[in-house]
Coordinates of C-alpha atoms and ligand atoms in Angstrom, one line a residue:
M1 CA 131.5 227.4 148.0
K2 CA 131.3 229.7 144.8
K3 CA 128.0 231.2 144.5
T4 CA 126.5 231.3 141.0
L5 CA 123.4 233.0 139.6
I6 CA 121.7 231.6 136.3
T7 CA 119.1 233.1 134.6
G8 CA 116.9 231.3 132.2
A9 CA 117.6 228.4 134.5
A10 CA 114.2 226.5 133.6
G11 CA 115.1 226.5 129.7
F12 CA 117.1 224.0 127.7
L13 CA 120.6 225.6 128.2
G14 CA 120.0 227.0 131.7
S15 CA 118.9 223.6 133.2
H16 CA 121.7 222.0 131.6
L17 CA 124.2 224.8 133.2
C18 CA 122.6 224.5 136.6
D19 CA 123.5 220.7 136.4
R20 CA 127.0 221.4 135.4
F21 CA 127.7 224.1 138.1
I22 CA 126.2 221.9 140.9
A23 CA 128.3 219.2 139.7
E24 CA 131.4 221.6 140.2
G25 CA 130.4 222.2 143.5
H26 CA 128.8 225.7 143.3
Y27 CA 125.9 227.0 145.2
V28 CA 123.4 227.8 142.2
I29 CA 120.5 230.3 142.2
G30 CA 118.2 229.7 139.3
M31 CA 116.0 232.5 138.1
D32 CA 113.4 232.2 135.5
N33 CA 109.9 233.7 134.8
L34 CA 108.8 230.4 133.0
I35 CA 107.8 232.4 129.7
T36 CA 109.5 229.6 127.6
G37 CA 110.9 227.4 130.1
D38 CA 109.6 224.8 132.3
L39 CA 110.2 223.8 136.0
K40 CA 110.2 220.2 135.2
N41 CA 113.6 220.7 133.6
I42 CA 115.0 221.5 137.3
A43 CA 112.7 219.8 139.3
H44 CA 115.4 217.4 140.2
L45 CA 117.6 220.2 141.7
F46 CA 114.7 221.5 144.2
P47 CA 115.5 218.9 146.8
L48 CA 119.2 219.8 147.2
E49 CA 120.6 222.1 149.6
N50 CA 123.1 223.9 147.3
F51 CA 120.1 225.0 144.8
E52 CA 117.4 227.7 145.1
F53 CA 115.0 229.0 142.6
H54 CA 113.6 232.6 142.1
H55 CA 110.6 233.0 140.0
H56 CA 111.2 236.4 138.5
D57 CA 111.2 238.7 135.2
V58 CA 114.9 239.8 134.7
S59 CA 113.7 242.7 132.7
T60 CA 112.6 244.1 136.0
F61 CA 115.1 245.1 138.9
V62 CA 116.8 241.9 139.9
H63 CA 117.7 242.0 143.7
L64 CA 119.7 239.2 145.4
E65 CA 121.0 239.2 149.2
G66 CA 124.6 238.3 149.9
E67 CA 127.5 237.7 148.0
L68 CA 127.8 236.4 144.3
D69 CA 130.8 235.1 142.5
Y70 CA 129.4 234.4 139.0
I71 CA 126.5 235.4 136.8
L72 CA 125.4 233.4 133.8
H73 CA 122.8 235.5 131.9
F74 CA 120.8 232.9 129.7
A75 CA 117.2 234.4 130.0
S76 CA 115.7 234.9 126.6
P77 CA 113.3 233.1 124.2
A78 CA 115.7 231.5 121.7
S79 CA 113.5 229.7 119.2
P80 CA 112.3 231.9 116.1
I81 CA 108.7 230.9 116.8
D82 CA 108.9 232.0 120.3
Y83 CA 110.4 235.4 119.9
L84 CA 108.3 236.3 116.8
K85 CA 105.4 235.8 119.3
I86 CA 106.9 237.8 122.2
P87 CA 109.0 240.2 120.4
I88 CA 108.8 243.0 123.2
E89 CA 109.7 240.6 125.8
T90 CA 112.5 239.4 123.7
L91 CA 113.8 243.0 123.4
K92 CA 113.4 243.8 126.9
V93 CA 115.3 240.7 128.3
G94 CA 118.3 241.2 125.9
S95 CA 118.5 244.9 126.8
L96 CA 116.7 245.8 130.1
G97 CA 117.6 242.3 131.6
T98 CA 121.1 242.5 130.4
L99 CA 121.4 246.1 132.0
N100 CA 119.8 244.9 135.4
L101 CA 122.4 241.9 135.5
L102 CA 125.2 243.9 134.6
G103 CA 124.4 246.2 137.4
L104 CA 124.0 243.3 139.8
A105 CA 127.4 242.0 138.7
K106 CA 129.1 245.4 139.3
Q107 CA 127.1 245.8 142.9
K108 CA 128.3 242.3 143.9
N109 CA 131.8 242.6 142.0
A110 CA 130.9 239.4 140.4
R111 CA 132.0 237.7 137.0
I112 CA 129.4 238.0 134.3
L113 CA 128.9 235.7 131.2
V114 CA 126.2 236.6 128.8
A115 CA 124.7 234.4 126.2
S116 CA 124.9 235.9 122.8
T117 CA 124.3 234.1 119.5
S118 CA 125.3 233.1 115.9
E119 CA 122.6 235.4 115.0
V120 CA 124.6 238.4 115.5
Y121 CA 126.0 237.4 112.1
G122 CA 122.4 237.7 110.6
D123 CA 122.4 236.3 107.2
P124 CA 126.1 236.2 106.9
L125 CA 128.2 237.4 103.8
V126 CA 131.4 235.9 105.2
H127 CA 131.6 232.1 105.7
P128 CA 132.5 230.5 108.2
Q129 CA 131.9 233.1 110.6
S130 CA 134.7 234.5 112.7
E131 CA 134.4 236.6 115.7
E132 CA 135.9 239.5 113.6
Y133 CA 132.8 239.4 111.2
F134 CA 130.4 242.4 112.2
G135 CA 127.4 240.6 110.4
N136 CA 124.5 241.4 108.2
V137 CA 121.5 241.9 110.3
S138 CA 118.2 243.8 109.2
P139 CA 117.4 245.9 112.4
I140 CA 113.7 246.1 111.4
G141 CA 113.1 242.5 110.1
P142 CA 111.3 240.1 112.2
R143 CA 114.4 238.6 113.6
G144 CA 115.7 242.1 114.4
V145 CA 113.9 241.8 117.8
Y146 CA 116.4 238.9 118.9
D147 CA 119.3 239.8 116.9
E148 CA 119.7 243.4 117.9
A149 CA 118.7 242.7 121.2
K150 CA 121.7 240.3 121.2
R151 CA 123.9 242.9 119.6
F152 CA 122.8 245.4 122.2
M153 CA 123.6 242.9 124.8
E154 CA 127.2 242.6 123.5
S155 CA 127.8 246.3 123.3
I156 CA 126.7 247.2 126.8
T157 CA 128.5 244.3 128.1
M158 CA 131.6 245.5 126.5
A159 CA 131.0 248.9 127.8
Y160 CA 130.4 247.8 131.4
H161 CA 133.9 246.0 130.8
R162 CA 135.7 249.2 129.5
H163 CA 134.0 251.8 131.6
H164 CA 133.5 250.1 134.9
G165 CA 136.4 247.3 134.7
L166 CA 133.8 244.6 135.0
D167 CA 134.7 241.2 134.6
T168 CA 132.8 239.9 131.5
R169 CA 132.6 237.1 129.2
I170 CA 130.5 236.9 125.9
V171 CA 129.6 233.5 124.4
R172 CA 128.3 233.3 120.8
I173 CA 126.5 230.1 120.8
F174 CA 125.5 228.4 117.5
N175 CA 122.7 226.0 117.0
T176 CA 122.5 223.6 120.0
Y177 CA 120.4 220.6 120.6
G178 CA 119.8 218.1 123.3
S179 CA 117.3 216.9 126.1
R180 CA 114.7 219.4 127.5
M181 CA 114.3 221.3 124.4
R182 CA 110.4 221.8 123.9
L183 CA 109.2 219.3 121.7
N184 CA 107.1 222.1 120.2
D185 CA 109.3 225.1 120.5
G186 CA 109.3 225.3 116.4
R187 CA 113.3 224.6 116.4
V188 CA 114.4 222.3 113.6
V189 CA 115.5 219.4 115.7
P190 CA 112.5 218.8 117.9
A191 CA 110.3 219.8 115.0
F192 CA 111.5 216.9 112.9
M193 CA 111.9 214.6 115.7
G194 CA 108.4 215.2 116.8
Q195 CA 107.0 214.8 113.5
A196 CA 108.9 211.7 112.8
L197 CA 107.6 210.1 116.1
R198 CA 103.9 211.1 115.4
G199 CA 104.1 209.6 112.0
E200 CA 103.9 213.0 110.2
D201 CA 105.7 214.3 107.2
L202 CA 108.8 216.5 107.8
T203 CA 108.4 220.1 107.0
V204 CA 111.4 221.6 105.4
F205 CA 111.4 225.3 104.8
G206 CA 112.4 226.7 101.6
D207 CA 114.1 224.3 99.2
G208 CA 116.2 223.1 102.3
S209 CA 119.6 224.5 100.7
Q210 CA 120.2 226.7 103.8
T211 CA 123.0 225.3 106.0
R212 CA 123.2 225.1 109.9
S213 CA 125.9 223.4 112.1
F214 CA 124.5 221.6 115.1
T215 CA 126.1 221.4 118.6
Y216 CA 125.4 218.9 121.3
I217 CA 124.4 220.2 124.6
D218 CA 127.2 218.7 126.7
D219 CA 129.7 220.1 124.0
Q220 CA 128.1 223.5 124.4
V221 CA 128.0 223.5 128.4
E222 CA 131.7 222.4 128.3
G223 CA 132.7 225.4 126.2
I224 CA 130.6 228.0 128.1
Y225 CA 132.2 226.5 131.4
R226 CA 135.7 226.8 130.0
L227 CA 135.0 230.3 128.8
L228 CA 133.9 231.5 132.1
M229 CA 136.9 230.2 133.9
S230 CA 139.3 231.8 131.4
D231 CA 140.4 235.5 131.5
Y232 CA 139.2 235.9 128.0
V233 CA 137.0 239.0 127.4
E234 CA 136.1 239.3 123.7
P235 CA 133.3 237.3 122.0
V236 CA 134.0 233.5 121.6
N237 CA 132.2 231.3 119.3
I238 CA 130.9 227.9 120.6
G239 CA 129.5 225.6 118.1
N240 CA 130.4 222.5 116.0
P241 CA 131.6 223.3 112.5
D242 CA 130.0 220.3 111.0
E243 CA 127.7 221.9 108.5
T244 CA 124.7 220.3 106.6
T245 CA 122.0 221.7 104.7
I246 CA 118.5 221.4 106.2
L247 CA 117.1 218.9 103.4
E248 CA 120.3 216.5 104.2
F249 CA 119.4 216.8 107.9
A250 CA 115.7 216.1 107.3
Q251 CA 117.0 212.7 105.4
E252 CA 119.4 212.0 108.3
I253 CA 116.3 212.2 110.8
I254 CA 114.1 210.0 108.7
K255 CA 117.1 207.4 108.5
L256 CA 117.9 207.8 112.3
T257 CA 114.3 207.2 113.4
G258 CA 113.4 204.3 110.9
S259 CA 110.4 206.1 109.8
D260 CA 109.2 206.1 106.3
Q261 CA 107.8 209.9 106.5
K262 CA 108.0 212.1 103.3
I263 CA 109.6 215.5 103.1
I264 CA 107.2 218.2 102.4
Y265 CA 108.3 221.8 101.5
K266 CA 107.0 225.0 103.2
E267 CA 107.5 228.7 102.7
L268 CA 111.1 229.8 103.8
P269 CA 110.5 232.5 106.7
K270 CA 111.6 235.9 106.1
D271 CA 115.4 236.7 106.8
D272 CA 116.1 233.2 107.7
P273 CA 120.1 232.8 107.3
L274 CA 121.1 231.0 104.3
Q275 CA 124.4 229.5 105.7
R276 CA 125.9 229.1 109.0
Q277 CA 129.1 227.6 110.3
P278 CA 131.2 228.7 113.1
D279 CA 134.8 229.4 113.0
I280 CA 136.2 228.0 116.2
S281 CA 139.8 228.9 115.8
R282 CA 139.6 231.4 118.7
A283 CA 137.9 228.7 121.2
K284 CA 140.6 226.2 120.3
E285 CA 143.5 228.8 120.8
V286 CA 142.1 230.3 124.0
L287 CA 140.0 227.7 125.7
G288 CA 141.7 224.5 124.2
W289 CA 138.1 223.5 123.4
E290 CA 136.7 221.8 120.4
P291 CA 133.2 219.6 120.2
K292 CA 133.7 215.9 120.8
V293 CA 130.1 214.6 120.1
H294 CA 129.5 213.7 116.6
R295 CA 126.1 214.7 115.0
S296 CA 125.0 211.0 114.7
E297 CA 125.7 210.2 118.3
G298 CA 124.1 213.4 119.6
L299 CA 121.0 213.0 117.6
K300 CA 120.5 209.4 118.8
K301 CA 120.8 210.6 122.5
V302 CA 118.2 213.2 122.0
Y303 CA 116.0 211.1 120.0
D304 CA 115.9 208.5 122.8
Y305 CA 115.0 211.3 125.1
F306 CA 112.1 212.4 122.9
K307 CA 110.7 209.0 122.6
S308 CA 110.7 208.5 126.3
L309 CA 108.2 211.3 126.6
S310 CA 104.7 210.5 127.4
P311 CA 102.3 210.1 124.5
E312 CA 100.1 213.2 125.6
E313 CA 103.3 215.1 125.6
L314 CA 104.2 213.8 122.2
Q315 CA 100.8 214.8 120.9
K316 CA 100.9 218.3 122.3
K317 CA 101.3 220.2 118.9
E318 CA 99.9 223.4 119.8
H319 CA 102.4 226.3 120.5
R320 CA 102.8 227.7 123.9
D321 CA 100.0 230.2 124.8
F322 CA 101.5 233.4 125.6
S323 CA 98.5 235.5 125.8
N324 CA 99.0 236.2 129.8
N325 CA 102.4 237.5 129.1
S326 CA 101.9 240.5 126.8
Ligands
NAD401 P1 114.8 228.3 126.3 O1 113.9 229.0 125.7 O2 114.6 226.8 126.5 O3 115.4 229.0 127.7 C1 115.2 230.1 128.0 C2 114.7 230.7 129.4 O4 114.8 231.9 129.7 C3 113.3 230.1 129.6 O5 113.1 229.0 130.7 C4 112.5 231.1 129.7 O6 111.3 231.1 130.6 C5 113.7 232.1 130.5 N1 113.2 233.7 130.3 C6 113.1 234.2 129.1 N2 112.8 235.6 129.6 C7 112.9 235.7 130.7 C8 112.8 236.8 131.7 N3 112.7 238.2 131.0 N4 113.1 236.8 132.7 C9 113.5 235.6 133.3 N5 113.5 234.4 132.5 C10 113.4 234.6 131.2 O7 116.2 228.8 125.3 P2 117.6 228.1 125.4 O8 117.7 227.5 123.9 O9 117.8 227.4 126.5 O10 118.4 229.3 125.3 C11 119.1 230.0 126.3 C12 120.0 231.1 126.0 O11 121.0 230.8 125.2 C13 119.0 232.3 125.3 O12 119.7 233.5 125.9 C14 119.4 232.2 124.0 O13 119.5 233.4 123.1 C15 120.9 231.6 123.8 N6 121.2 230.9 122.7 C16 120.5 229.5 122.6 C17 120.8 228.8 121.3 C18 120.4 227.5 121.1 O14 120.7 226.9 120.2 N7 119.9 226.7 122.2 C19 121.7 229.5 120.4 C20 122.0 230.8 120.6 C21 121.9 231.4 121.8
UDP402 N1 113.5 224.6 109.7 C1 112.7 223.8 108.8 N2 111.5 223.1 109.2 C2 111.2 223.2 110.5 C3 112.0 223.9 111.5 C4 112.9 224.9 110.9 O1 113.1 223.5 107.4 O2 110.1 222.4 110.7 C5 114.6 225.2 109.2 C6 114.7 226.9 109.4 O3 113.8 227.4 108.4 C7 116.1 227.2 109.4 C8 116.7 226.0 110.1 O4 115.7 224.8 110.1 O5 116.6 227.3 108.2 C9 117.1 225.9 111.5 O6 115.9 226.6 112.3 P1 115.9 226.6 113.9 O7 114.4 227.4 114.0 O8 116.1 225.6 114.6 O9 117.0 227.9 114.1 P2 117.4 229.0 113.4 O10 118.9 228.7 113.2 O11 116.9 229.5 112.2 O12 117.5 230.1 114.5

């Protein structure tokens, strides 16, 4: 039985990856410090014999007994609101956390896949973004704490590959949505759906002309799984090229939810990228991967998920209190 460590296991992507690797017959070790995640995302795995959980901050030394075949490093705040509130933790987990996990991979002779992001392209001047594009990132802007940590993550991962011959993979994830996102994490899909469900107006930042390309969770997990199992070492974009403006997206959510909410406009956050669309030629060529789930179908599924939450959870609008973590 293959043994796989997944960091960020109690988060949105990490919990879905735990499900997938367990379904593939792996013994899964989930690790998380619960800073933005929630144990309820993996509660269903606790009774299983091939799952164990370690409550641990991966920015400090990571020790595990026994052999390990794979590591998936997904621990990191991912919502702009989260990483702006915990900037130092974000920098640490992308840098020190990655260093610790690369060290562990080297010690165990394990293959490691690290979760990078379309944010390494910053506010891109090339469109759509292919893996060859170096990006347009402000190191000292507010988003720099996330973007530069992820850029460092990629650099040190390639250094371990080139210098130590470590077996590494880098996925550049584009905006992904699905069940288990925190309703109040500030990201646009839960934000708009929560607003629609509570009967509030939808908050579009700026004039809504900025674009994003949204990927459904099942497509993302499939791409990550294929990349890990491939022999491809360079970064690979995994995302859905179906691009929309945020204003059109808000209108789409209003239509889907059948609500008669209005759209209100708020200030565009600093350095919010104006356009984003993955060039997925590489994923198609080396992984035979492309997204299968159309946005209308994926959004309906995630809306059903948010609708099934308790009224208390739906009304919980305040953002997570990070005061104990700093
Ligand atoms: P999330 O906030 O739901 O999950 C992140 C998890 O990491 C949480 O459970 C959190 O508690 C944990 N964590 C954070 N710091 C940690 C630390 N120091 N030690 C241990 N655990 C820690 O976010 P997500 O959307 O699931 O993102 C997961 C990964 O995917 C992140 O690395 C993120 O950068 C990357 N990513 C996600 C997206 C997306 O659209 N969801 C896009 C690009 C990249
Ligand atoms: N956004 C918005 N209203 C919201 C939340 C987000 O208009 O209530 C916009 C945000 O400014 C960005 C896009 O939606 O242009 C996607 O934001 P998100 O935080 O989901 O991810 P990002 O791609 O910016 O990391």
